[in-house]
């Protein structure tokens, strides 16, 4: 993963062979990070072109719950630092928290309004706030959302509309269906443009000031997931455009990498009929998870929703592979009737999950049994073990104490109303944190630890989250570092 | 936050829970959702949901369409929602507010109020007793569950 001198496009070669456009700053990727970068750079006086490979912008942000993690004081650094497990330097975290303290004002400047988010209903795994109440410093964080949004509209639309309207209002050019392919360097090793694919041909965009990579990570690139993530398979749920393009481009110009094994997501159900996996959450607590042998393996309601997949990574030396996979969500008819197992954050597929889960039962996605034994046979799990697991769990519900996994007593509801159901669950990935290492100025750093001149990164491509994350953390990473990148790129001296 | 919101009061209930206020608030959101006899809950936006409520006598159950919106909710002081119940010509809008107050060492008082919103109609009068009994039953079950969890 070195300099890739031979495969790089030189400035001269590009100018000779391609149609050339000139601007001050090229932003690669049009999600929240790209939009924030473009708006900020434009407002600092730079001319900006945004490239987006997909037919429309929004990226992962548009499919998210659109929570904004905001900070109410610099003491929030302590909280973020603890969640990063030493994988992100303090000065970067300080820059992030400072940005989080200003997000609300910026949203107002753009004409939006935010309110503190409160859960209307509680689903499991929970996404309540604070996400990590046992980690110090959470008192200085807040979860906010942008006001607005219609019924049956994706939750992120108020934020995305605000950002894209502001991009449009400023006349910033957004070129959709235009994937960036390669960074252009000059003889001084500066990043001076981008080669992109457009309408069947290549175009070159010369960037007088800088290039900002904001094109997401590698959730849909199987080889990269296999190479970097700690377990496999991990099914993607977000924007199908996230195929590691930015990572490849950054590697070719010598970028150092970070947080490659870190990812956050949900438990998911995957069927070959759909490209993205479906996130799975239960509307009622009469459910448990069991492994492929029919045994419980975790406190089902004890993990922060973005980190729930970590409980599937257990390796047992005496057993082959990951002993929990595939896992099953086992639930009764009360939970089945309470609400759809998928649909809160799962917008990548053009599919509406039925409200009572009946359509998915008839499709065979959800297995149904008149008795626990019947259900066990249908999912090929040992009948006696599964029956025993559920009997034990129901016993814990009766006494209000989970002796095995210490599930909180308010979530102990027995599985007792037939028929019974099972859905196969796998680890899902919303965002891979891996990508080019950046510094507190959002500059991409080389393997030698120096900033690569005129190259910036923001958002999911090399997120600051190195181990754990929390609700709203990814989205604010995009906005905060998008803004930092835009601000710094705009004041670069033009190279030509 | 007023303990009794404007509107025609249908039902009120007050109970004390042996836990501190933030803990009770956190449980309240969870318990309320568990205790409400709603089905097919569709979270249609970050503060709104649609659902089906089955009501009837014996084995006969009629589905009513419910639209819920979270209002006046602020941790750890209050939790509330407006619920619009619809079926044919029936339209009933009820606002439920639960106000929390610390009343001593590790104790929290929860004051629940259900008020009817909108114009008073003949149908509304007929349904008043049903609304009242439903609200009181729900408040009772929420209170009992909270007290059991915090005992």
Short mmCIF file of N, CA, C and O in Angstrom, two decimals, chain A residues 202-245:
data_model
loop_
_atom_site.label_atom_id
_atom_site.label_comp_id
_atom_site.label_asym_id
_atom_site.label_seq_id
_atom_site.Cartn_x
_atom_site.Cartn_y
_atom_site.Cartn_z
N UNK A 202 -14.05 9.36 -19.46
CA UNK A 202 -13.34 9.90 -18.30
C UNK A 202 -13.29 11.41 -18.39
O UNK A 202 -13.20 11.99 -19.48
N UNK A 203 -13.40 12.04 -17.24
CA UNK A 203 -13.19 13.49 -17.18
C UNK A 203 -12.17 13.76 -16.08
O UNK A 203 -12.02 12.95 -15.16
N UNK A 204 -11.49 14.87 -16.20
CA UNK A 204 -10.57 15.27 -15.15
C UNK A 204 -11.03 16.60 -14.58
O UNK A 204 -11.42 17.49 -15.32
N UNK A 205 -11.01 16.68 -13.29
CA UNK A 205 -11.36 17.94 -12.65
C UNK A 205 -10.14 18.42 -11.89
O UNK A 205 -9.71 17.77 -10.94
N UNK A 206 -9.60 19.52 -12.33
CA UNK A 206 -8.43 20.07 -11.64
C UNK A 206 -8.91 20.90 -10.46
O UNK A 206 -9.79 21.76 -10.59
N UNK A 207 -8.33 20.62 -9.31
CA UNK A 207 -8.70 21.36 -8.11
C UNK A 207 -7.57 22.31 -7.74
O UNK A 207 -6.49 21.87 -7.38
N UNK A 208 -7.83 23.59 -7.88
CA UNK A 208 -6.77 24.57 -7.62
C UNK A 208 -6.34 24.57 -6.15
O UNK A 208 -5.21 24.88 -5.82
N UNK A 209 -7.27 24.21 -5.27
CA UNK A 209 -6.94 24.29 -3.84
C UNK A 209 -6.81 22.91 -3.18
O UNK A 209 -5.83 22.63 -2.51
N UNK A 210 -7.82 22.06 -3.35
CA UNK A 210 -7.77 20.78 -2.63
C UNK A 210 -8.84 19.82 -3.10
O UNK A 210 -9.78 20.20 -3.81
N UNK A 211 -8.68 18.58 -2.68
CA UNK A 211 -9.70 17.54 -2.88
C UNK A 211 -10.13 17.04 -1.51
O UNK A 211 -9.29 16.80 -0.63
N UNK A 212 -11.42 16.89 -1.34
CA UNK A 212 -11.96 16.38 -0.07
C UNK A 212 -12.65 15.04 -0.35
O UNK A 212 -13.60 14.99 -1.14
N UNK A 213 -12.17 13.99 0.30
CA UNK A 213 -12.80 12.68 0.14
C UNK A 213 -13.88 12.52 1.20
O UNK A 213 -13.61 12.57 2.40
N UNK A 214 -15.10 12.33 0.74
CA UNK A 214 -16.23 12.19 1.68
C UNK A 214 -17.19 11.15 1.11
O UNK A 214 -18.39 11.36 1.06
N UNK A 215 -16.61 10.05 0.64
CA UNK A 215 -17.42 9.10 -0.13
C UNK A 215 -17.67 7.79 0.61
O UNK A 215 -17.93 6.77 -0.01
N UNK A 216 -17.65 7.82 1.92
CA UNK A 216 -18.06 6.64 2.68
C UNK A 216 -17.01 5.56 2.68
O UNK A 216 -15.95 5.67 2.05
N UNK A 217 -17.33 4.49 3.36
CA UNK A 217 -16.34 3.44 3.53
C UNK A 217 -16.63 2.23 2.63
O UNK A 217 -17.11 2.42 1.51
N UNK A 218 -16.41 1.02 3.14
CA UNK A 218 -16.39 -0.15 2.24
C UNK A 218 -17.43 -1.21 2.61
O UNK A 218 -17.21 -2.39 2.41
N UNK A 219 -18.59 -0.78 3.08
CA UNK A 219 -19.59 -1.73 3.57
C UNK A 219 -20.07 -2.73 2.51
O UNK A 219 -20.54 -3.82 2.84
N UNK A 220 -20.00 -2.34 1.23
CA UNK A 220 -20.48 -3.23 0.17
C UNK A 220 -19.34 -3.85 -0.62
O UNK A 220 -19.57 -4.37 -1.71
N UNK A 221 -18.15 -3.78 -0.13
CA UNK A 221 -17.01 -4.37 -0.84
C UNK A 221 -16.57 -5.62 -0.07
O UNK A 221 -15.92 -5.52 0.97
N UNK A 222 -16.94 -6.78 -0.62
CA UNK A 222 -16.75 -8.03 0.12
C UNK A 222 -15.28 -8.32 0.43
O UNK A 222 -14.94 -8.78 1.51
N UNK A 223 -14.40 -8.07 -0.55
CA UNK A 223 -12.98 -8.39 -0.33
C UNK A 223 -12.40 -7.55 0.79
O UNK A 223 -11.61 -8.03 1.60
N UNK A 224 -12.78 -6.30 0.85
CA UNK A 224 -12.27 -5.43 1.92
C UNK A 224 -12.83 -5.84 3.27
O UNK A 224 -12.12 -5.84 4.28
N UNK A 225 -14.11 -6.19 3.29
CA UNK A 225 -14.69 -6.64 4.56
C UNK A 225 -13.97 -7.89 5.05
O UNK A 225 -13.65 -8.03 6.23
N UNK A 226 -13.71 -8.77 4.10
CA UNK A 226 -13.01 -10.00 4.45
C UNK A 226 -11.60 -9.69 4.98
O UNK A 226 -11.13 -10.31 5.93
N UNK A 227 -10.96 -8.72 4.35
CA UNK A 227 -9.59 -8.39 4.74
C UNK A 227 -9.51 -7.65 6.07
O UNK A 227 -8.58 -7.86 6.84
N UNK A 228 -10.48 -6.81 6.35
CA UNK A 228 -10.31 -5.90 7.49
C UNK A 228 -11.20 -6.18 8.70
O UNK A 228 -10.82 -5.86 9.82
N UNK A 229 -12.40 -6.70 8.48
CA UNK A 229 -13.33 -6.80 9.62
C UNK A 229 -13.07 -8.06 10.43
O UNK A 229 -12.56 -9.06 9.90
N UNK A 230 -13.43 -8.03 11.71
CA UNK A 230 -13.05 -9.14 12.59
C UNK A 230 -13.88 -10.41 12.43
O UNK A 230 -13.54 -11.41 13.05
N UNK A 231 -14.94 -10.39 11.68
CA UNK A 231 -15.68 -11.63 11.46
C UNK A 231 -16.39 -11.56 10.10
O UNK A 231 -16.52 -10.49 9.52
N UNK A 232 -16.81 -12.68 9.66
CA UNK A 232 -17.48 -12.75 8.36
C UNK A 232 -18.55 -13.86 8.41
O UNK A 232 -18.35 -14.85 9.11
N UNK A 233 -19.68 -13.70 7.75
CA UNK A 233 -20.08 -12.55 6.95
C UNK A 233 -20.62 -11.41 7.82
O UNK A 233 -21.12 -11.64 8.90
N UNK A 234 -20.49 -10.22 7.26
CA UNK A 234 -21.12 -9.05 7.87
C UNK A 234 -21.90 -8.36 6.75
O UNK A 234 -21.33 -7.95 5.76
N UNK A 235 -23.22 -8.30 6.92
CA UNK A 235 -24.06 -7.82 5.82
C UNK A 235 -24.33 -6.32 5.92
O UNK A 235 -24.66 -5.81 6.99
N UNK A 236 -24.22 -5.66 4.79
CA UNK A 236 -24.39 -4.20 4.76
C UNK A 236 -25.87 -3.83 4.76
O UNK A 236 -26.71 -4.54 4.21
N UNK A 237 -26.15 -2.68 5.37
CA UNK A 237 -27.54 -2.22 5.42
C UNK A 237 -27.72 -0.83 4.82
O UNK A 237 -28.84 -0.40 4.62
N UNK A 238 -26.63 -0.15 4.56
CA UNK A 238 -26.75 1.27 4.19
C UNK A 238 -26.66 1.52 2.70
O UNK A 238 -27.15 0.74 1.88
N UNK A 239 -25.99 2.62 2.36
CA UNK A 239 -25.90 3.09 0.98
C UNK A 239 -25.07 2.14 0.12
O UNK A 239 -23.88 1.95 0.38
N UNK A 240 -25.66 1.55 -0.92
CA UNK A 240 -24.92 0.59 -1.76
C UNK A 240 -23.74 1.21 -2.49
O UNK A 240 -22.91 0.49 -3.05
N UNK A 241 -23.64 2.51 -2.48
CA UNK A 241 -22.51 3.17 -3.15
C UNK A 241 -21.21 3.08 -2.37
O UNK A 241 -20.14 3.42 -2.88
N UNK A 242 -21.29 2.62 -1.13
CA UNK A 242 -20.08 2.58 -0.30
C UNK A 242 -19.27 1.32 -0.58
O UNK A 242 -19.41 0.29 0.07
N UNK A 243 -18.42 1.42 -1.58
CA UNK A 243 -17.65 0.25 -2.02
C UNK A 243 -16.15 0.48 -1.89
O UNK A 243 -15.35 -0.12 -2.62
N UNK A 244 -15.76 1.36 -1.01
CA UNK A 244 -14.34 1.53 -0.72
C UNK A 244 -13.56 2.34 -1.72
O UNK A 244 -12.32 2.32 -1.71
N UNK A 245 -14.24 3.10 -2.59
CA UNK A 245 -13.55 3.86 -3.64
C UNK A 245 -12.54 4.85 -3.05
O UNK A 245 -11.41 4.98 -3.53
#
